[in-house]
Short mmCIF file of C-alpha atoms and ligand atoms in Angstrom, two decimals:
data_model
loop_
_atom_site.label_atom_id
_atom_site.label_comp_id
_atom_site.label_asym_id
_atom_site.label_seq_id
_atom_site.Cartn_x
_atom_site.Cartn_y
_atom_site.Cartn_z
CA MET A 1004 -4.07 -20.99 -10.57
CA LYS A 1005 -1.99 -20.99 -7.43
CA ILE A 1006 -1.08 -17.47 -6.35
CA LEU A 1007 1.49 -16.39 -3.77
CA VAL A 1008 0.49 -13.17 -2.05
CA THR A 1009 3.31 -11.79 0.09
CA GLY A 1010 2.40 -9.22 2.75
CA GLY A 1011 -1.19 -10.48 2.80
CA ALA A 1012 -1.62 -9.70 6.51
CA GLY A 1013 -1.15 -5.99 5.80
CA PHE A 1014 -3.59 -3.40 4.51
CA ILE A 1015 -3.66 -3.81 0.71
CA GLY A 1016 -2.47 -7.43 0.69
CA ALA A 1017 -5.39 -8.50 2.92
CA ASN A 1018 -7.89 -6.60 0.82
CA PHE A 1019 -6.39 -8.35 -2.22
CA VAL A 1020 -6.74 -11.78 -0.58
CA TYR A 1021 -10.45 -11.13 0.10
CA TYR A 1022 -10.99 -9.69 -3.37
CA MET A 1023 -9.40 -12.74 -5.05
CA LEU A 1024 -11.14 -15.36 -2.89
CA GLU A 1025 -14.46 -13.83 -3.87
CA LYS A 1026 -13.73 -13.02 -7.52
CA HIS A 1027 -11.82 -16.21 -8.38
CA PRO A 1028 -13.00 -18.96 -6.02
CA GLU A 1029 -11.28 -21.51 -8.28
CA ASP A 1030 -7.78 -20.15 -7.45
CA ASP A 1031 -5.60 -21.16 -4.52
CA ILE A 1032 -4.04 -18.36 -2.49
CA VAL A 1033 -0.99 -18.78 -0.29
CA CYS A 1034 -0.03 -15.83 1.87
CA LEU A 1035 3.57 -15.40 3.04
CA ASP A 1036 3.88 -12.72 5.72
CA ALA A 1037 6.44 -12.06 8.45
CA LEU A 1038 3.79 -10.48 10.71
CA THR A 1039 5.85 -7.39 11.45
CA TYR A 1040 4.23 -4.58 13.46
CA ALA A 1041 2.10 -3.89 10.35
CA GLY A 1042 0.90 -7.46 9.82
CA ASN A 1043 -2.12 -8.74 11.69
CA LEU A 1044 -3.54 -12.26 11.60
CA GLU A 1045 -6.88 -10.97 12.93
CA THR A 1046 -7.27 -9.24 9.58
CA LEU A 1047 -7.16 -12.64 7.85
CA GLU A 1048 -9.53 -14.35 10.29
CA LYS A 1049 -12.29 -14.89 7.70
CA ALA A 1050 -9.86 -15.98 4.97
CA LEU A 1051 -8.34 -18.59 7.28
CA LYS A 1052 -11.69 -20.40 7.29
CA ASN A 1053 -11.58 -20.76 3.48
CA SER A 1054 -10.04 -24.04 2.24
CA LYS A 1055 -8.60 -22.23 -0.81
CA PHE A 1056 -6.45 -20.05 1.47
CA LYS A 1057 -3.28 -20.89 3.35
CA PHE A 1058 -1.14 -18.71 5.62
CA VAL A 1059 2.60 -19.17 6.07
CA ARG A 1060 4.57 -17.01 8.45
CA GLY A 1061 7.96 -16.08 7.00
CA ASP A 1062 10.28 -13.33 5.88
CA ILE A 1063 10.62 -12.63 2.13
CA ALA A 1064 14.29 -11.84 2.72
CA ASP A 1065 14.90 -15.32 4.18
CA ARG A 1066 16.11 -17.27 1.16
CA ALA A 1067 15.82 -20.74 2.68
CA THR A 1068 12.20 -20.21 3.74
CA VAL A 1069 11.24 -18.68 0.41
CA ASN A 1070 12.94 -21.40 -1.65
CA GLU A 1071 11.35 -24.17 0.41
CA LEU A 1072 7.92 -22.62 -0.09
CA PHE A 1073 8.38 -22.18 -3.85
CA ALA A 1074 9.67 -25.75 -4.23
CA ALA A 1075 6.68 -27.14 -2.32
CA GLU A 1076 3.92 -25.01 -3.80
CA LYS A 1077 4.92 -24.42 -7.48
CA PHE A 1078 3.22 -21.03 -7.80
CA ASP A 1079 1.74 -19.87 -11.10
CA VAL A 1080 1.71 -16.23 -10.04
CA VAL A 1081 3.58 -14.24 -7.40
CA VAL A 1082 2.23 -10.89 -6.21
CA ASN A 1083 4.66 -9.09 -3.92
CA PHE A 1084 2.97 -6.69 -1.49
CA ALA A 1085 5.36 -7.37 1.40
CA ALA A 1086 7.21 -4.22 2.31
CA GLU A 1087 8.04 -1.71 4.95
CA SER A 1088 5.55 0.90 3.80
CA HIS A 1089 5.61 3.96 6.04
CA VAL A 1090 7.60 7.02 4.93
CA ASP A 1091 7.94 8.41 8.48
CA ARG A 1092 9.41 5.15 9.77
CA SER A 1093 11.85 5.12 6.84
CA ILE A 1094 13.08 8.54 7.97
CA LEU A 1095 13.66 7.21 11.50
CA ASN A 1096 15.31 3.94 10.41
CA PRO A 1097 16.05 3.34 6.71
CA GLU A 1098 17.92 0.04 7.03
CA ILE A 1099 14.98 -2.36 7.38
CA PHE A 1100 13.50 -0.73 4.24
CA LEU A 1101 16.53 -1.83 2.25
CA VAL A 1102 16.50 -5.34 3.72
CA THR A 1103 12.81 -6.03 3.12
CA ASN A 1104 11.99 -3.91 0.10
CA VAL A 1105 15.18 -4.45 -1.92
CA LEU A 1106 16.81 -7.69 -0.73
CA GLY A 1107 13.43 -9.31 -0.05
CA THR A 1108 12.32 -8.52 -3.59
CA GLN A 1109 15.55 -9.97 -4.95
CA VAL A 1110 15.03 -13.22 -3.03
CA LEU A 1111 11.50 -13.52 -4.48
CA LEU A 1112 12.72 -12.73 -8.01
CA ASP A 1113 15.42 -15.42 -7.68
CA ALA A 1114 12.87 -17.95 -6.46
CA ALA A 1115 10.45 -17.13 -9.29
CA LYS A 1116 13.30 -17.59 -11.76
CA GLU A 1117 14.57 -20.79 -10.14
CA TYR A 1118 11.26 -22.57 -9.54
CA GLY A 1119 9.30 -21.04 -12.42
CA ALA A 1120 6.27 -18.76 -12.27
CA ALA A 1121 4.16 -17.62 -15.21
CA ARG A 1122 4.05 -14.14 -13.71
CA TYR A 1123 5.90 -12.16 -11.05
CA HIS A 1124 4.03 -8.98 -10.14
CA GLN A 1125 5.74 -6.25 -8.12
CA VAL A 1126 3.40 -3.93 -6.22
CA SER A 1127 5.06 -0.53 -6.35
CA THR A 1128 4.07 3.06 -5.67
CA ASP A 1129 3.74 6.42 -7.41
CA GLU A 1130 6.26 7.72 -4.86
CA VAL A 1131 9.08 6.39 -7.09
CA TYR A 1132 8.41 9.40 -9.37
CA GLY A 1133 9.13 11.94 -6.60
CA ASP A 1134 6.68 14.81 -6.41
CA LEU A 1135 5.00 17.46 -8.56
CA PRO A 1136 4.71 21.19 -7.83
CA LEU A 1137 1.38 22.54 -6.53
CA ASP A 1138 1.34 25.33 -9.14
CA ARG A 1139 1.39 22.92 -12.14
CA PRO A 1140 -1.97 21.10 -11.97
CA ASP A 1141 -1.45 20.16 -15.63
CA LEU A 1142 1.39 17.73 -14.73
CA PHE A 1143 0.79 14.05 -13.94
CA PHE A 1144 2.99 10.98 -13.47
CA THR A 1145 3.03 8.75 -16.54
CA GLU A 1146 4.95 5.46 -16.84
CA GLU A 1147 7.65 7.48 -18.68
CA THR A 1148 8.16 9.98 -15.84
CA PRO A 1149 11.76 9.56 -14.60
CA ILE A 1150 12.37 7.86 -11.27
CA HIS A 1151 13.27 10.65 -8.82
CA THR A 1152 12.82 9.51 -5.22
CA SER A 1153 12.64 11.58 -2.03
CA SER A 1154 12.47 9.30 1.03
CA PRO A 1155 14.35 6.16 2.02
CA TYR A 1156 10.99 4.38 1.52
CA SER A 1157 10.53 5.55 -2.06
CA ALA A 1158 14.22 4.96 -2.84
CA SER A 1159 13.90 1.35 -1.67
CA LYS A 1160 10.72 0.82 -3.72
CA ALA A 1161 12.41 2.30 -6.81
CA ALA A 1162 15.42 0.02 -6.33
CA ALA A 1163 13.07 -2.96 -6.19
CA ASP A 1164 11.34 -1.82 -9.41
CA LEU A 1165 14.66 -1.51 -11.22
CA LEU A 1166 15.71 -4.99 -10.05
CA THR A 1167 12.38 -6.40 -11.22
CA LEU A 1168 12.86 -4.87 -14.68
CA ALA A 1169 16.48 -6.11 -14.72
CA TYR A 1170 15.24 -9.70 -14.15
CA TYR A 1171 12.94 -9.29 -17.15
CA ARG A 1172 15.64 -7.92 -19.43
CA THR A 1173 18.45 -10.19 -18.24
CA TYR A 1174 16.71 -13.47 -17.46
CA ASN A 1175 13.42 -13.08 -19.33
CA LEU A 1176 11.48 -13.42 -16.08
CA PRO A 1177 7.83 -12.60 -16.93
CA VAL A 1178 7.35 -9.58 -14.68
CA THR A 1179 4.86 -6.72 -14.40
CA ILE A 1180 4.93 -3.71 -12.08
CA SER A 1181 2.09 -1.50 -10.85
CA ARG A 1182 2.61 1.96 -9.37
CA CYS A 1183 -0.43 3.06 -7.44
CA SER A 1184 -1.35 6.28 -5.69
CA ASN A 1185 -2.36 6.49 -1.99
CA ASN A 1186 -4.93 3.86 -0.96
CA TYR A 1187 -7.55 4.06 1.77
CA GLY A 1188 -10.18 1.66 3.09
CA PRO A 1189 -10.67 -1.14 5.66
CA TYR A 1190 -7.67 -2.62 7.54
CA HIS A 1191 -5.49 0.45 6.92
CA PHE A 1192 -2.87 0.59 9.67
CA PRO A 1193 -3.57 3.59 11.93
CA GLU A 1194 -0.13 5.17 11.48
CA LYS A 1195 -1.17 6.43 8.00
CA LEU A 1196 -3.06 9.69 7.51
CA ILE A 1197 -6.69 8.61 7.10
CA PRO A 1198 -6.96 5.88 9.77
CA LEU A 1199 -4.78 7.86 12.18
CA MET A 1200 -7.07 10.87 11.91
CA ILE A 1201 -10.20 8.72 12.31
CA ALA A 1202 -8.79 6.97 15.41
CA ASN A 1203 -7.58 10.21 17.01
CA ALA A 1204 -10.85 12.02 16.31
CA LEU A 1205 -12.84 9.13 17.84
CA ASN A 1206 -10.61 9.37 20.93
CA ASP A 1207 -10.86 13.20 20.97
CA LYS A 1208 -7.08 13.43 20.56
CA PRO A 1209 -5.33 16.18 18.53
CA LEU A 1210 -5.10 15.55 14.76
CA PRO A 1211 -1.44 16.20 13.83
CA VAL A 1212 -1.33 17.84 10.38
CA TYR A 1213 2.21 18.18 9.00
CA GLY A 1214 3.31 21.65 7.86
CA GLU A 1215 0.40 23.65 6.51
CA GLY A 1216 -1.62 20.63 5.37
CA LYS A 1217 -1.35 21.73 1.74
CA ASN A 1218 0.37 18.59 0.44
CA VAL A 1219 -1.76 16.78 -2.11
CA ARG A 1220 -2.31 13.03 -2.41
CA ASP A 1221 -4.29 11.19 -5.12
CA TRP A 1222 -6.58 8.87 -3.10
CA LEU A 1223 -7.85 5.54 -4.42
CA TYR A 1224 -10.23 3.14 -2.67
CA VAL A 1225 -8.28 -0.05 -1.96
CA THR A 1226 -10.66 -2.39 -3.84
CA ASP A 1227 -10.06 -0.40 -7.04
CA HIS A 1228 -6.33 -1.05 -6.59
CA CYS A 1229 -6.96 -4.79 -6.04
CA ARG A 1230 -9.07 -5.00 -9.20
CA ALA A 1231 -6.34 -3.27 -11.20
CA ILE A 1232 -3.70 -5.76 -10.00
CA ASP A 1233 -5.98 -8.67 -10.87
CA LEU A 1234 -6.38 -7.27 -14.40
CA ILE A 1235 -2.63 -6.79 -14.76
CA ILE A 1236 -1.67 -10.30 -13.66
CA ARG A 1237 -4.20 -11.78 -16.10
CA GLY A 1238 -3.96 -9.41 -19.08
CA GLY A 1239 -1.04 -7.03 -18.56
CA LYS A 1240 1.96 -7.14 -20.91
CA VAL A 1241 5.08 -8.76 -19.56
CA GLY A 1242 7.95 -6.31 -18.91
CA GLU A 1243 5.54 -3.37 -18.53
CA VAL A 1244 4.80 -0.84 -15.81
CA TYR A 1245 1.18 0.26 -15.14
CA ASN A 1246 0.25 3.39 -13.20
CA ILE A 1247 -2.93 3.14 -11.10
CA GLY A 1248 -4.84 6.18 -9.88
CA GLY A 1249 -8.26 7.74 -10.19
CA HIS A 1250 -7.72 11.51 -10.57
CA ASN A 1251 -8.80 12.15 -7.01
CA GLU A 1252 -6.41 14.74 -5.66
CA LYS A 1253 -7.03 16.20 -2.24
CA ALA A 1254 -5.00 18.46 0.07
CA ASN A 1255 -4.35 16.77 3.43
CA ILE A 1256 -6.18 19.45 5.38
CA ASP A 1257 -9.32 18.93 3.28
CA VAL A 1258 -9.21 15.18 3.93
CA VAL A 1259 -8.84 15.80 7.67
CA LYS A 1260 -11.75 18.28 7.71
CA LEU A 1261 -13.93 15.82 5.79
CA ILE A 1262 -13.20 13.06 8.31
CA LEU A 1263 -14.13 15.40 11.19
CA LYS A 1264 -17.36 16.28 9.42
CA GLU A 1265 -18.23 12.60 8.85
CA LEU A 1266 -17.63 11.91 12.54
CA GLY A 1267 -19.50 15.00 13.72
CA LYS A 1268 -16.37 16.31 15.48
CA GLY A 1269 -15.10 19.91 15.64
CA GLU A 1270 -12.12 21.36 13.74
CA GLU A 1271 -10.53 22.53 17.02
CA LEU A 1272 -8.97 19.04 17.19
CA ILE A 1273 -6.69 19.97 14.25
CA THR A 1274 -3.10 20.69 15.36
CA TYR A 1275 -0.42 21.81 12.92
CA VAL A 1276 2.91 20.12 13.69
CA THR A 1277 6.47 20.33 12.33
CA ASP A 1278 6.60 19.17 8.73
CA ARG A 1279 7.96 15.79 7.60
CA LYS A 1280 11.59 15.95 6.39
CA GLY A 1281 11.76 16.06 2.56
CA HIS A 1282 7.94 16.05 2.41
CA ASP A 1283 6.64 15.38 -1.13
CA MET A 1284 4.26 18.14 -2.24
CA ARG A 1285 1.92 16.52 -4.71
CA TYR A 1286 1.30 13.09 -6.25
CA ALA A 1287 -0.98 12.73 -9.28
CA ILE A 1288 -1.31 9.71 -11.55
CA ASP A 1289 -2.14 9.60 -15.23
CA PRO A 1290 -3.95 6.22 -15.55
CA THR A 1291 -4.42 6.37 -19.36
CA LYS A 1292 -2.33 3.26 -20.07
CA ILE A 1293 -4.19 0.87 -17.76
CA HIS A 1294 -7.49 2.32 -18.92
CA ASN A 1295 -6.69 1.91 -22.64
CA GLU A 1296 -5.01 -1.52 -22.40
CA LEU A 1297 -7.05 -3.22 -19.66
CA GLY A 1298 -10.24 -1.17 -19.44
CA TRP A 1299 -9.60 -0.28 -15.79
CA LEU A 1300 -11.42 2.66 -14.23
CA PRO A 1301 -11.99 3.36 -10.54
CA GLU A 1302 -15.47 2.39 -9.32
CA THR A 1303 -15.62 3.98 -5.87
CA SER A 1304 -15.84 7.78 -5.61
CA PHE A 1305 -14.04 9.49 -2.73
CA ASP A 1306 -17.34 10.60 -1.18
CA THR A 1307 -18.61 7.02 -1.05
CA GLY A 1308 -15.23 5.51 -0.15
CA ILE A 1309 -14.54 7.81 2.77
CA LYS A 1310 -18.04 7.22 4.20
CA GLN A 1311 -17.54 3.44 3.91
CA THR A 1312 -14.12 3.74 5.50
CA VAL A 1313 -15.28 5.86 8.44
CA LYS A 1314 -18.13 3.39 8.98
CA TRP A 1315 -15.71 0.47 8.91
CA TYR A 1316 -13.56 2.04 11.65
CA LEU A 1317 -16.68 2.71 13.72
CA ASP A 1318 -17.88 -0.88 13.27
CA ASN A 1319 -14.44 -2.45 13.86
CA ARG A 1320 -13.19 -0.53 16.87
CA THR A 1321 -11.59 -3.58 18.48
CA TRP A 1322 -9.42 -4.17 15.43
CA TRP A 1323 -7.71 -0.76 15.62
CA GLU A 1324 -7.90 -0.35 19.39
CA ASN A 1325 -5.85 -3.56 19.76
CA ILE A 1326 -3.25 -2.06 17.44
CA ILE A 1327 -2.94 1.34 19.05
CA SER A 1328 -2.57 -0.15 22.52
CA GLY A 1329 0.65 -2.03 21.74
CA GLU A 1330 4.03 -1.13 20.16
CA TYR A 1331 2.17 1.65 18.38
CA MET A 1332 2.16 3.76 21.57
CA ASP A 1333 5.97 3.92 21.64
CA TYR A 1334 6.02 4.80 17.95
CA TYR A 1335 3.41 7.50 18.43
CA LYS A 1336 5.37 9.09 21.30
CA LYS A 1337 8.61 9.08 19.31
CA MET A 1338 6.97 10.53 16.22
CA TYR A 1339 4.58 13.10 17.67
CA GLU A 1340 5.49 14.06 21.25
CA GLY A 1341 6.68 17.67 21.40
CA ARG A 1342 6.57 17.95 17.61
P1 NAD B 2660 1.37 -2.53 5.18
O1 NAD B 2660 2.51 -1.92 5.90
O2 NAD B 2660 -0.02 -2.33 5.69
O3 NAD B 2660 1.58 -4.13 5.11
C1 NAD B 2660 2.81 -4.70 4.80
C2 NAD B 2660 2.73 -6.19 5.09
O4 NAD B 2660 3.98 -6.78 4.71
C3 NAD B 2660 2.51 -6.53 6.56
O5 NAD B 2660 1.56 -7.56 6.69
C4 NAD B 2660 3.88 -7.01 7.03
O6 NAD B 2660 3.81 -7.95 8.10
C5 NAD B 2660 4.42 -7.62 5.77
N1 NAD B 2660 5.89 -7.65 5.74
C6 NAD B 2660 6.73 -6.62 6.04
N2 NAD B 2660 8.00 -7.04 5.92
C7 NAD B 2660 7.96 -8.34 5.54
C8 NAD B 2660 8.94 -9.31 5.24
N3 NAD B 2660 10.25 -9.02 5.33
N4 NAD B 2660 8.54 -10.53 4.84
C9 NAD B 2660 7.23 -10.83 4.76
N5 NAD B 2660 6.25 -9.97 5.04
C10 NAD B 2660 6.62 -8.73 5.43
O7 NAD B 2660 1.52 -2.06 3.68
P2 NAD B 2660 0.38 -1.71 2.60
O8 NAD B 2660 -0.03 -0.30 2.78
O9 NAD B 2660 -0.61 -2.79 2.57
O10 NAD B 2660 1.25 -1.75 1.27
C11 NAD B 2660 1.41 -2.97 0.54
C12 NAD B 2660 2.27 -2.72 -0.68
O11 NAD B 2660 1.67 -1.72 -1.50
C13 NAD B 2660 3.66 -2.18 -0.35
O12 NAD B 2660 4.59 -2.80 -1.22
C14 NAD B 2660 3.57 -0.69 -0.61
O13 NAD B 2660 4.83 -0.17 -1.00
C15 NAD B 2660 2.58 -0.67 -1.76
N6 NAD B 2660 1.76 0.56 -1.90
C16 NAD B 2660 1.05 1.04 -0.81
C17 NAD B 2660 0.23 2.17 -0.99
C18 NAD B 2660 -0.60 2.70 0.15
O14 NAD B 2660 -1.26 3.73 0.00
N7 NAD B 2660 -0.65 2.05 1.30
C19 NAD B 2660 0.16 2.80 -2.24
C20 NAD B 2660 0.90 2.28 -3.32
C21 NAD B 2660 1.69 1.15 -3.13
P1 TYD B 2661 0.79 8.90 4.67
O1 TYD B 2661 -0.54 8.31 4.96
O2 TYD B 2661 1.93 8.62 5.59
O3 TYD B 2661 1.14 8.48 3.16
P2 TYD B 2661 2.35 9.00 2.19
O4 TYD B 2661 3.28 9.82 2.96
O5 TYD B 2661 2.97 7.72 1.76
O6 TYD B 2661 1.67 9.74 1.10
O7 TYD B 2661 0.61 10.48 4.59
C1 TYD B 2661 -0.28 11.08 3.69
C2 TYD B 2661 -0.09 12.57 3.80
O8 TYD B 2661 -0.53 13.01 5.10
C3 TYD B 2661 1.34 13.03 3.69
O9 TYD B 2661 1.39 14.28 2.98
C4 TYD B 2661 1.78 13.24 5.12
C5 TYD B 2661 0.50 13.67 5.81
N1 TYD B 2661 0.37 13.29 7.24
C6 TYD B 2661 0.05 14.26 8.21
O10 TYD B 2661 -0.14 15.45 7.90
N2 TYD B 2661 -0.07 13.86 9.51
C7 TYD B 2661 0.12 12.57 9.90
O11 TYD B 2661 0.03 12.27 11.12
C8 TYD B 2661 0.43 11.58 8.90
C9 TYD B 2661 0.65 10.14 9.27
C10 TYD B 2661 0.54 11.99 7.59
#
């Protein structure tokens, strides 16, 4: 099979590239990535040495580039990870989220329809369901939960999901969609909660916890997400949505305290800062469908995963130090200074 992985120089896309090269050495992987602030070719250094892997720099919203690539490569499967992915950035500047996440998805859907692909898979998020209240631990997101978005990021991801389903219904394009909970693991860009807290703690900088730190996220180790997508593109039913999550809900403050403990740092580094606008309270996935239909279950517990992740950041200091010394510094100032 020849598989197009868009956004493969980002966090989950890169983990997916490595997962697939190892699990399916017979497949060819082409990565299309614009290398925005979140994309990093260093992340793909090892993959670039593999003859079954090819990197192409390009924007998914650039129709000419995308069409040329589809015409030349004749992909069997398209997996679209490429996106603007950070909620806080979407609050500062929503427009690029619409261009990449909505129009970019439409360009890819058109190309898959025009040049033919046995499967188009859209990587989506549980954030399209909005949030759940903290006092109803019995409630979970199922695939039937109505779309009810909060941030410009989640609104753009929901729009892309609806377009993807429209291309199935209208043009019979063989699509699938996965909606996963929060991921963590190697190569996670240090603007997101877990890597940001690890990097700040290692630099003895304050750990900025939004609001009271009570918001709950349902954390999944990134390789478990990659394995789920692989199962869906091979065995998932066309036209269907699959939720992915491992019943691992944690309040932000507990995650931050656990990271400090792993690093042997004191809790005095924790600083409560002004809350995020429109901050979603709780995400929690019901993964019954993917478990029953495809036999998927998470394999990495949070205890193991967070230890592995902390170790990875300790062992790969240059990777994240290069990132936080560049454009990131301006972003960090804008987002956190005086907050
Ligand atoms: P990321 O921000 O780390 O990486 C995004 C990648 O997409 C980068 O390599 C970037 O260069 C590339 N990209 C951005 N705009 C592009 C464009 N116009 N054309 C081509 N490439 C472009 O994101 P991530 O955390 O790896 O998330 C990947 C996907 O998974 C996203 O679609 C996101 O919505 C979804 N998702 C993420 C999580 C999570 O916890 N991180 C959870 C569920 C779903
Ligand atoms: P994030 O990693 O941005 O993922 P998402 O908002 O998509 O779930 O944030 C995870 C949680 O951590 C979210 O409730 C916001 C919170 N958070 C902080 O408290 N401080 C921070 O500096 C960041 C980046 C996030």
